[in-house]
């Protein structure tokens, strides 16, 4: 018994760490296959021992709420579903009842509430008990009806998703491979939980309804199918579903299995629900699972093969990604021979060595992954030098994840990919400078830093003689370079390639600092985190980039070649023009802090999240509290206003003591 409890403690710690990394930090330290295997092992031990340890992943649902979005408790806990990989188990579970079989979508679960025919509230599932209020973001989802014909209180649940086609289209527009999004689920999660819904609006988020919770006064004749049909009539997209019986289940599961290869929405399985609403609800629930539904996860097609070698692929940021190359095998109808291993930590967990016998599968029947290593010879031969520049490498541990990096700042891989980003369509947009051409020019010594692009005319004779070039190609290139010298600050900021600063964040930075690049490049971490979409990690990356004198010189020389087009900003007017407020604590005269913030902004002011030297007033009804914001305000001599003081300020009647 003692050994089993110790094993449960070990499994709980490993699974919790993996879940925290995946849900809260959008990174992966363990494959889905491995997670499911360990989860099932822990669940079996809990059943065998009759013991559930505090903090067990089998008792938790979803991610922990960590963002600055408003939080709200769900009226009833949103439970996850029990699961199986056996069709026979589904048949036994359904018995003589009829059921609805539908996709189990892989996105972010959302609860919508409509009042009087209008969307009143949208809340994420969160940890199952408490979610985040994302109403403003939901209003810009691509397919959520703004108004519906039903005027009562409607509560429904569904999945926010980003289609594969939209995901791939967004990635194709990002020429820098390192800056591309990893998968639709992580992109969707980040998009839904943005503080600024302008970012959400550009991400093509869709909502697929999968459950009606409440619609007072409507008679659905005790049928989930009729609920789905009613939701469709109200204008909602409903998850694809099929009516099933015990006898028809196998063929319907086979139908979905055949369809997933071409299905445009991420899915990690199926859901079976009793059509009879009353019967399903009469079954009640366990501590974690409702008994009216069950999830079916695909029984992964697994093939055994031999690991040939690990390919190390350098990136613009210096990260060198390990890719497992193995003897080709047929999986889900296609031949695969490569799978990303993501980092050294996962390699070590699998004890991967050349020549090992490994099993591989496709996660969600799409992405090749290593399931297990049968021989586990151990990780060897992590390269001491970069495969591109032969510079020294080092293993760095960030948030308990070990990864390999090239330490040479002049690494060819870093240079080529950095220049590729700078000349890409969303940056300087220089036609004719492909990655292959850049590689030639860098190799020939024509380009050593960004500003050299604008002096390619010094190498006219050599370029004209290059294979694939001629006088016409050269002339076109020089013309494109000249045209690119007239650009915008947003394009420049994005093109510099500061880690994590994509096009949307570049736009937010420029707006926040009113297109003053001098102020942007000298901003401190605290000021940067006031910008929508910029957290501590991105702020540190920005400060690190501009804290390097070498980078400062490179940027200065590039600026000398550019003409930055001015942007006409709308003039701010109103009683609070030029003022910056920070709101903290509870409010009494306003519905919530968001309402107070909206009032400030409507009067020309600005509401931020951190107290800095730029803050005009801190609003806090408890001026004597020992909160960090109060302390900072007192240190900087910033007045602390109660709501009463603020209302007097609004009327022009406030006078500081």
XYZ file of C-alpha atoms in Angstrom:
657
model
C 0.000 0.000 0.000
C 2.804 2.383 0.929
C 4.549 1.832 -2.403
C 1.306 2.502 -4.265
C 0.750 5.769 -2.376
C 4.309 6.846 -3.153
C 3.697 6.056 -6.818
C 0.486 8.119 -6.711
C 2.396 11.067 -5.243
C 4.978 10.808 -8.012
C 2.314 10.606 -10.740
C 0.349 13.510 -9.252
C 3.451 15.726 -9.262
C 4.413 14.837 -12.840
C 0.911 15.245 -14.252
C 0.310 18.522 -12.416
C 3.554 19.955 -13.755
C 2.672 18.900 -17.306
C -0.865 20.313 -17.022
C 0.403 23.612 -15.627
C 2.886 23.965 -18.488
C 0.272 23.113 -21.127
C -2.728 25.093 -19.875
C -1.108 28.103 -18.191
C 2.118 28.584 -20.123
C 1.232 27.163 -23.584
C 4.273 24.881 -23.634
C 4.614 21.122 -23.782
C 6.885 19.020 -21.558
C 5.116 15.719 -22.141
C 3.308 14.211 -25.120
C -0.481 13.767 -24.981
C 0.046 10.031 -25.273
C 2.339 9.964 -22.236
C -0.008 12.226 -20.257
C -2.997 9.959 -20.936
C -0.985 6.865 -20.000
C 0.148 8.316 -16.673
C -3.336 9.718 -15.975
C -4.908 6.295 -16.506
C -2.265 4.711 -14.270
C -3.017 7.207 -11.488
C -6.772 6.754 -11.888
C -6.414 2.974 -11.638
C -4.303 3.294 -8.489
C -6.902 5.607 -6.926
C -9.652 3.082 -7.628
C -7.507 0.227 -6.325
C -6.504 1.988 -3.096
C -9.701 3.928 -2.528
C -7.525 6.992 -1.892
C -7.390 10.313 -3.768
C -4.513 12.599 -2.837
C -4.986 16.352 -2.449
C -4.220 18.097 -5.729
C -4.744 14.977 -7.838
C -5.237 15.855 -11.538
C -8.182 13.433 -11.570
C -10.000 15.890 -9.328
C -9.210 19.042 -11.286
C -10.786 20.477 -14.414
C -9.037 22.778 -16.894
C -6.471 25.480 -16.242
C -6.078 27.726 -13.211
C -7.186 31.324 -13.717
C -4.132 33.576 -13.788
C -4.985 36.450 -16.122
C -6.134 39.966 -15.314
C -9.566 39.292 -16.776
C -12.516 39.613 -14.350
C -13.351 36.317 -12.668
C -16.725 34.817 -11.931
C -17.906 31.664 -10.169
C -20.063 29.301 -12.210
C -23.548 28.630 -10.735
C -22.720 24.906 -10.930
C -19.354 23.244 -11.414
C -18.440 22.549 -15.046
C -17.229 18.976 -14.993
C -15.013 17.111 -17.409
C -16.162 13.825 -18.939
C -15.282 10.248 -18.185
C -13.582 8.677 -21.189
C -12.993 5.431 -23.023
C -11.171 4.252 -26.139
C -13.397 1.203 -26.645
C -16.519 1.246 -28.836
C -17.842 -1.717 -26.834
C -17.698 0.402 -23.672
C -19.760 3.089 -25.425
C -22.340 0.474 -26.383
C -22.590 -0.846 -22.834
C -22.864 2.706 -21.485
C -25.678 3.618 -23.908
C -27.648 0.426 -23.300
C -31.149 0.579 -24.769
C -31.226 4.380 -24.850
C -30.819 6.617 -27.892
C -27.884 8.991 -27.872
C -26.271 11.905 -29.669
C -22.729 11.280 -30.914
C -20.751 14.436 -31.736
C -17.209 15.742 -32.133
C -15.218 16.465 -28.969
C -13.722 19.786 -30.038
C -10.227 20.846 -29.018
C -10.460 24.527 -28.120
C -11.635 26.491 -25.084
C -15.023 25.891 -23.454
C -17.216 29.001 -23.132
C -20.563 29.655 -21.407
C -22.799 32.236 -23.125
C -25.747 34.002 -21.481
C -28.354 35.909 -23.501
C -30.886 38.275 -21.932
C -33.703 39.836 -23.935
C -32.274 38.413 -27.130
C -28.836 40.020 -26.650
C -25.519 38.517 -25.576
C -25.125 39.586 -21.948
C -22.159 37.570 -20.748
C -19.483 35.109 -21.842
C -17.369 33.218 -19.320
C -14.600 30.670 -19.865
C -14.690 27.303 -18.158
C -11.575 28.209 -16.172
C -10.869 25.629 -13.487
C -14.449 24.368 -13.566
C -15.449 26.409 -10.514
C -14.335 29.903 -11.533
C -13.997 31.237 -15.069
C -12.904 34.461 -16.726
C -15.372 36.968 -18.133
C -14.577 37.454 -21.832
C -17.819 39.081 -23.017
C -16.116 41.764 -25.110
C -14.000 39.140 -26.842
C -16.978 36.849 -27.520
C -18.746 39.698 -29.292
C -16.031 39.653 -31.970
C -16.082 35.882 -32.545
C -16.817 35.268 -36.199
C -20.082 33.380 -35.836
C -21.764 34.316 -32.542
C -25.194 35.919 -33.177
C -25.380 39.381 -31.621
C -29.150 39.136 -31.277
C -31.480 36.149 -31.264
C -35.242 35.821 -31.545
C -35.662 34.196 -28.122
C -36.139 36.931 -25.503
C -35.902 34.907 -22.311
C -32.750 33.959 -20.400
C -30.670 31.573 -22.497
C -27.570 29.822 -21.168
C -25.573 27.550 -23.449
C -22.149 26.004 -23.602
C -19.840 25.540 -26.532
C -16.252 25.447 -27.690
C -14.287 28.412 -28.979
C -12.140 27.079 -31.826
C -9.866 28.232 -34.636
C -10.197 26.236 -37.847
C -7.122 24.547 -39.299
C -7.556 26.491 -42.558
C -7.546 29.837 -40.713
C -4.659 28.705 -38.508
C -2.561 27.727 -41.513
C -3.453 30.943 -43.343
C -2.320 33.031 -40.353
C 0.934 31.068 -40.147
C 1.601 31.435 -43.883
C 1.474 35.198 -43.443
C 4.264 34.975 -40.847
C 7.419 34.408 -42.859
C 9.581 34.000 -39.761
C 9.218 30.309 -38.902
C 10.120 30.909 -35.246
C 7.289 33.387 -34.823
C 4.610 31.048 -36.158
C 1.882 29.729 -33.880
C 2.363 26.191 -32.562
C -1.161 24.775 -32.805
C -4.782 25.964 -33.105
C -5.721 25.153 -29.502
C -2.994 27.286 -27.899
C -3.635 30.122 -30.354
C -7.368 29.945 -29.588
C -6.800 29.953 -25.820
C -4.585 33.033 -26.058
C -6.963 34.754 -28.476
C -10.066 34.224 -26.342
C -8.356 35.486 -23.182
C -6.887 38.693 -24.613
C -7.358 41.904 -22.668
C -7.859 43.764 -25.961
C -10.570 42.364 -28.216
C -9.035 43.960 -31.279
C -6.472 41.171 -31.171
C -9.238 38.594 -30.748
C -11.102 39.991 -33.746
C -8.178 39.235 -36.047
C -7.838 35.604 -34.979
C -10.964 34.109 -36.663
C -12.363 32.520 -33.499
C -15.576 30.514 -33.953
C -18.074 29.212 -31.386
C -19.602 25.744 -31.736
C -22.512 25.069 -29.353
C -22.608 21.632 -27.704
C -25.042 21.975 -24.768
C -28.139 23.999 -23.888
C -28.229 24.685 -20.143
C -31.313 26.881 -19.770
C -34.071 28.346 -21.949
C -37.066 28.985 -19.691
C -40.476 28.493 -21.233
C -39.306 26.375 -24.179
C -40.493 22.786 -24.564
C -37.891 20.506 -26.113
C -39.986 17.351 -25.650
C -37.259 15.918 -23.402
C -34.830 15.648 -26.336
C -31.248 16.872 -26.696
C -31.669 16.604 -30.455
C -34.554 19.082 -30.356
C -32.406 21.424 -28.250
C -29.712 21.339 -30.951
C -32.288 22.000 -33.660
C -33.706 24.932 -31.655
C -30.219 26.422 -31.166
C -29.633 26.190 -34.910
C -32.885 28.055 -35.488
C -31.626 30.812 -33.174
C -28.560 31.264 -35.388
C -25.932 29.235 -33.508
C -23.522 26.849 -35.153
C -23.959 23.502 -33.413
C -21.321 20.783 -33.234
C -21.885 18.102 -35.873
C -23.862 15.212 -34.378
C -25.495 11.885 -35.243
C -28.353 10.020 -33.520
C -27.194 6.557 -32.438
C -28.371 3.363 -30.787
C -26.307 0.506 -29.392
C -26.530 -1.206 -32.793
C -25.565 1.804 -34.946
C -22.750 3.099 -32.713
C -19.859 1.236 -34.418
C -20.732 2.491 -37.896
C -21.231 6.064 -36.659
C -17.884 6.021 -34.823
C -16.320 4.731 -38.044
C -17.981 7.605 -39.930
C -16.364 10.200 -37.642
C -13.013 8.361 -37.759
C -13.073 8.549 -41.549
C -14.090 12.213 -41.528
C -11.444 13.550 -39.138
C -8.692 13.602 -41.774
C -10.595 16.290 -43.680
C -12.347 17.929 -40.707
C -11.368 21.604 -40.509
C -11.958 22.001 -36.766
C -9.502 20.573 -34.205
C -11.000 17.535 -32.474
C -9.531 15.041 -30.010
C -12.357 12.531 -29.957
C -16.149 12.176 -29.703
C -18.840 12.792 -27.073
C -21.846 10.532 -26.504
C -24.842 12.023 -24.648
C -28.213 10.513 -23.793
C -30.911 12.087 -25.957
C -33.426 11.626 -23.111
C -32.732 14.730 -20.987
C -34.628 13.594 -17.888
C -33.048 10.138 -17.925
C -29.543 11.566 -18.220
C -30.066 14.075 -15.416
C -31.598 11.407 -13.153
C -28.268 9.563 -13.179
C -26.599 12.437 -11.295
C -22.821 12.831 -11.212
C -19.648 11.600 -9.579
C -17.176 13.932 -7.860
C -15.676 14.744 -11.237
C -17.878 13.411 -14.051
C -21.517 13.894 -15.066
C -23.213 10.578 -15.820
C -25.269 11.798 -18.798
C -22.278 11.987 -21.172
C -19.069 10.120 -21.899
C -16.043 10.974 -24.074
C -14.540 8.650 -26.654
C -10.858 9.176 -27.414
C -9.371 7.779 -30.583
C -7.460 4.557 -30.115
C -4.250 5.854 -31.665
C -2.818 3.858 -34.549
C 0.648 3.028 -33.239
C 3.556 1.688 -35.264
C 6.938 0.456 -34.132
C 10.004 1.744 -35.952
C 13.703 2.484 -35.436
C 15.050 5.895 -34.512
C 17.716 6.724 -37.090
C 19.045 9.938 -35.551
C 18.136 13.250 -33.925
C 18.273 16.222 -36.285
C 19.070 19.529 -34.578
C 17.378 22.498 -36.254
C 18.604 26.013 -35.301
C 16.222 28.986 -35.211
C 16.427 32.776 -35.304
C 16.316 33.031 -31.496
C 19.230 30.611 -31.057
C 16.999 27.747 -29.877
C 18.080 24.473 -31.498
C 15.073 22.175 -31.833
C 15.473 18.366 -31.716
C 13.603 16.428 -34.408
C 13.415 12.637 -34.312
C 14.085 11.037 -37.713
C 13.014 7.393 -37.928
C 12.471 4.623 -40.464
C 9.324 5.566 -42.466
C 6.033 4.025 -41.320
C 2.416 4.252 -42.488
C 0.167 6.113 -40.026
C -3.458 7.087 -40.595
C -3.021 6.665 -44.353
C 0.225 8.645 -44.817
C 3.948 7.896 -44.597
C 5.767 9.629 -41.746
C 9.458 9.648 -40.858
C 9.901 12.686 -38.585
C 8.462 13.978 -35.307
C 9.390 17.004 -33.234
C 10.638 16.121 -29.755
C 10.313 19.787 -28.660
C 13.152 19.944 -26.094
C 15.840 18.048 -24.183
C 13.551 17.440 -21.200
C 11.202 15.329 -23.338
C 14.192 13.551 -24.905
C 15.437 12.647 -21.427
C 12.001 11.492 -20.283
C 11.926 9.138 -23.275
C 15.638 8.268 -22.900
C 15.985 8.633 -26.655
C 19.094 7.297 -28.357
C 19.997 6.505 -31.961
C 19.001 2.994 -32.951
C 16.277 2.712 -30.301
C 13.025 0.942 -31.097
C 10.271 3.521 -30.707
C 6.524 3.577 -31.174
C 4.986 6.512 -33.034
C 1.457 7.788 -33.535
C -0.400 10.842 -34.789
C -1.815 13.080 -32.062
C -5.488 13.665 -32.877
C -4.741 11.570 -35.979
C -2.755 14.510 -37.443
C 0.571 15.427 -35.760
C 3.329 12.751 -35.627
C 4.551 12.084 -32.092
C 6.739 9.528 -30.335
C 4.560 7.440 -28.015
C 7.216 5.403 -26.232
C 10.802 4.234 -26.408
C 11.006 0.455 -26.065
C 14.784 0.131 -25.674
C 15.699 3.403 -23.922
C 19.423 3.531 -24.589
C 19.613 7.069 -23.215
C 20.259 10.578 -24.534
C 23.717 10.905 -26.039
C 25.604 13.214 -28.341
C 23.801 16.480 -27.640
C 25.797 18.689 -29.993
C 28.471 20.812 -28.337
C 28.546 23.032 -31.409
C 25.799 24.549 -33.566
C 25.191 22.498 -36.732
C 25.177 25.708 -38.805
C 27.911 27.998 -37.454
C 29.920 25.485 -35.365
C 29.751 27.941 -32.474
C 29.443 26.673 -28.900
C 26.059 25.513 -27.642
C 24.695 25.504 -24.120
C 21.798 23.834 -22.339
C 19.524 26.333 -20.609
C 16.780 25.492 -18.157
C 13.724 27.782 -18.300
C 10.648 26.961 -16.187
C 11.965 23.423 -15.551
C 12.392 22.752 -19.279
C 15.869 22.112 -20.669
C 16.599 23.273 -24.221
C 19.683 23.654 -26.391
C 20.837 27.061 -27.621
C 23.542 28.378 -29.929
C 25.615 31.009 -28.087
C 27.202 32.575 -31.172
C 25.532 35.963 -31.806
C 26.817 35.851 -35.387
C 25.373 32.420 -36.157
C 24.462 32.139 -39.825
C 21.089 30.543 -38.975
C 20.194 33.442 -36.703
C 21.269 35.940 -39.336
C 19.445 34.365 -42.255
C 16.194 33.967 -40.341
C 16.475 37.470 -38.827
C 16.972 39.018 -42.265
C 14.148 36.880 -43.663
C 11.823 38.376 -41.074
C 13.030 41.943 -41.712
C 12.346 41.746 -45.466
C 9.046 39.828 -45.107
C 5.719 41.177 -46.324
C 4.558 42.496 -42.930
C 7.937 44.121 -42.225
C 9.947 46.031 -44.876
C 8.328 43.999 -47.675
C 11.307 43.707 -50.033
C 10.383 41.674 -53.099
C 13.187 39.533 -54.479
C 15.024 38.869 -51.213
C 14.030 35.270 -50.533
C 15.689 33.236 -47.804
C 17.793 31.471 -50.451
C 18.954 34.804 -51.919
C 19.733 36.170 -48.469
C 21.779 33.055 -47.752
C 23.855 33.736 -50.890
C 24.359 37.413 -50.062
C 25.267 36.726 -46.415
C 27.628 33.948 -47.462
C 29.309 36.288 -49.972
C 29.730 38.960 -47.287
C 27.398 41.490 -48.952
C 25.146 41.640 -45.900
C 26.432 41.642 -42.330
C 23.756 43.726 -40.633
C 20.349 45.215 -41.461
C 21.567 48.492 -42.982
C 23.733 46.623 -45.518
C 20.564 45.701 -47.422
C 20.353 49.329 -48.563
C 23.883 49.254 -50.023
C 23.658 46.218 -52.286
C 24.484 48.554 -55.182
C 28.088 48.347 -53.990
C 28.100 44.731 -55.177
C 26.319 45.168 -58.510
C 28.865 43.340 -60.660
C 29.045 40.307 -58.374
C 25.261 40.076 -57.986
C 24.601 40.328 -61.730
C 27.002 37.426 -62.291
C 25.353 35.218 -59.647
C 23.399 32.163 -60.764
C 19.710 33.061 -61.057
C 20.463 36.767 -61.344
C 21.034 39.125 -64.228
C 20.792 42.830 -64.863
C 16.976 42.838 -64.853
C 16.736 40.892 -61.569
C 19.330 43.173 -60.019
C 17.483 46.311 -61.161
C 14.193 44.993 -59.788
C 15.833 44.170 -56.465
C 17.443 47.605 -56.086
C 14.104 49.226 -56.943
C 12.307 47.103 -54.313
C 14.941 47.984 -51.697
C 14.543 51.693 -52.438
C 10.752 51.453 -52.165
C 11.026 49.656 -48.828
C 12.987 52.520 -47.273
C 9.678 54.383 -46.911
C 7.936 52.393 -44.228
C 5.925 52.597 -41.014
C 7.049 52.279 -37.422
C 4.860 49.199 -36.898
C 6.601 47.408 -39.779
C 10.010 48.373 -38.419
C 9.262 47.238 -34.851
C 7.930 43.901 -36.082
C 10.840 43.444 -38.474
C 13.481 43.875 -35.763
C 12.552 40.408 -34.527
C 12.481 41.051 -30.788
C 11.527 37.688 -29.273
C 7.750 37.342 -29.003
C 6.915 40.714 -30.572
C 4.607 39.810 -33.439
C 2.721 42.171 -35.691
C -0.202 42.693 -33.297
C 2.095 43.463 -30.364
C 4.153 45.825 -32.523
C 0.961 47.700 -33.349
C -0.035 47.899 -29.675
C 3.388 49.180 -28.660
C 3.320 51.921 -31.285
C -0.149 53.065 -30.287
C 0.645 53.023 -26.579
C 3.797 55.115 -27.024
C 2.087 57.362 -29.607
C 4.531 56.282 -32.329
C 7.493 57.707 -30.401
C 10.246 55.162 -31.105
C 12.741 56.921 -28.843
C 10.339 56.453 -25.922
C 9.661 52.833 -26.904
C 13.284 51.739 -27.093
C 14.140 53.289 -23.720
C 10.984 52.148 -21.892
C 11.449 50.131 -18.724
C 9.813 46.805 -17.978
C 7.107 48.336 -15.794
C 6.030 50.792 -18.503
C 5.972 48.059 -21.122
C 3.663 45.800 -19.116
C 1.059 48.574 -19.217
C 0.682 47.868 -22.947
C -2.182 45.555 -23.879
C -0.788 42.147 -24.791
C 2.673 42.755 -23.289
C 3.367 40.637 -20.218
C 6.517 40.362 -18.141
C 8.218 37.860 -20.462
C 7.804 40.074 -23.553
C 8.744 43.191 -21.582
C 11.965 41.499 -20.429
C 12.730 40.409 -24.004
C 12.248 43.992 -25.250
C 14.445 45.460 -22.505
C 17.085 42.785 -23.113
C 17.173 43.543 -26.843
C 17.537 47.305 -26.442
C 19.808 46.913 -23.428
C 22.459 45.466 -25.759
C 24.653 48.293 -27.173
C 25.348 46.183 -30.269
C 21.630 46.008 -31.067
C 21.259 49.735 -30.427
C 23.960 50.424 -33.008
C 22.387 48.076 -35.561
C 19.003 49.774 -35.097
C 20.522 53.262 -35.363
C 22.262 52.418 -38.632
C 19.054 50.889 -40.007
C 17.043 53.968 -39.025
C 19.481 56.136 -40.951
C 18.410 54.306 -44.129
C 14.663 54.597 -43.515
C 11.992 57.240 -43.832
C 9.322 56.484 -41.229
C 5.955 57.638 -42.456
C 4.124 59.776 -39.871
C 0.875 58.433 -38.414
C -1.890 60.859 -37.637
C -3.265 59.961 -34.245
C -6.689 61.137 -33.218
C -6.434 64.063 -30.850
C -7.464 63.170 -27.343
C -9.974 65.535 -25.795
C -12.097 65.566 -22.689
C -11.836 66.387 -19.014
C -9.216 63.693 -18.412
C -7.087 64.251 -21.524
C -3.453 63.542 -20.707
C -4.306 61.869 -17.386
C -3.507 58.257 -16.495
C -5.526 56.423 -13.848
C -4.981 53.114 -12.080
C -8.043 51.442 -10.494
C -7.691 48.938 -7.671
C -9.912 47.389 -5.016
C -13.703 47.060 -5.093
C -16.015 49.767 -6.445
C -19.383 50.894 -5.085
C -20.754 53.581 -7.414
C -20.058 51.571 -10.578
C -21.160 48.104 -11.656
C -17.515 47.038 -11.870
C -14.071 48.461 -12.513
C -14.532 48.025 -16.260
C -17.440 50.473 -16.192
C -15.295 53.004 -14.333
C -12.476 52.471 -16.826
C -14.854 53.059 -19.741
C -15.972 56.354 -18.206
C -12.360 57.496 -17.815
C -11.587 56.625 -21.435
C -14.735 58.348 -22.684
C -13.444 61.531 -21.038
C -10.076 61.287 -22.809
C -8.165 59.612 -19.984
C -6.264 56.381 -19.864
C -6.631 53.480 -17.416
C -3.635 51.197 -16.896
C -2.833 48.304 -14.594
C 0.391 49.453 -12.900
C 1.328 52.516 -10.864
C 4.303 54.290 -12.452
C 5.763 57.776 -12.533
C 3.349 58.494 -15.418
C 0.274 57.751 -13.276
C -1.842 60.813 -12.465
C -4.215 59.261 -9.896
C -4.709 55.929 -8.155
C -8.385 55.157 -7.462
C -8.860 53.036 -4.334
C -11.716 53.300 -1.832
C -9.320 52.052 0.852
C -6.637 54.728 0.810
C -5.055 53.351 3.988
C -4.557 49.781 2.773
C -1.053 48.325 2.644
C -1.465 47.134 -0.952
C 1.539 47.286 -3.277
C -0.225 49.852 -5.492
C -0.977 52.135 -2.548
C 2.610 51.807 -1.370
C 3.966 52.626 -4.840
C 1.634 55.622 -5.184
C 2.772 57.009 -1.840
C 6.426 56.521 -2.801
C 5.879 58.478 -6.033
C 3.662 61.141 -4.474
C 0.658 60.156 -6.591
C -2.742 61.138 -5.089
C -5.017 58.259 -4.030
C -8.679 59.018 -4.792
C -11.799 57.395 -3.408
C -14.741 57.043 -5.787
C -16.271 60.094 -4.111
C -13.083 62.040 -4.851
C -13.140 60.801 -8.443
C -16.738 61.945 -8.958
C -15.783 65.363 -7.560
C -12.834 65.428 -9.973
C -15.226 64.647 -12.804
C -17.373 67.642 -11.786
C -14.322 69.855 -11.382
C -14.854 70.101 -7.630
C -11.988 67.963 -6.321
C -9.189 69.722 -4.438
C -6.225 67.803 -3.061
C -5.516 68.298 0.637
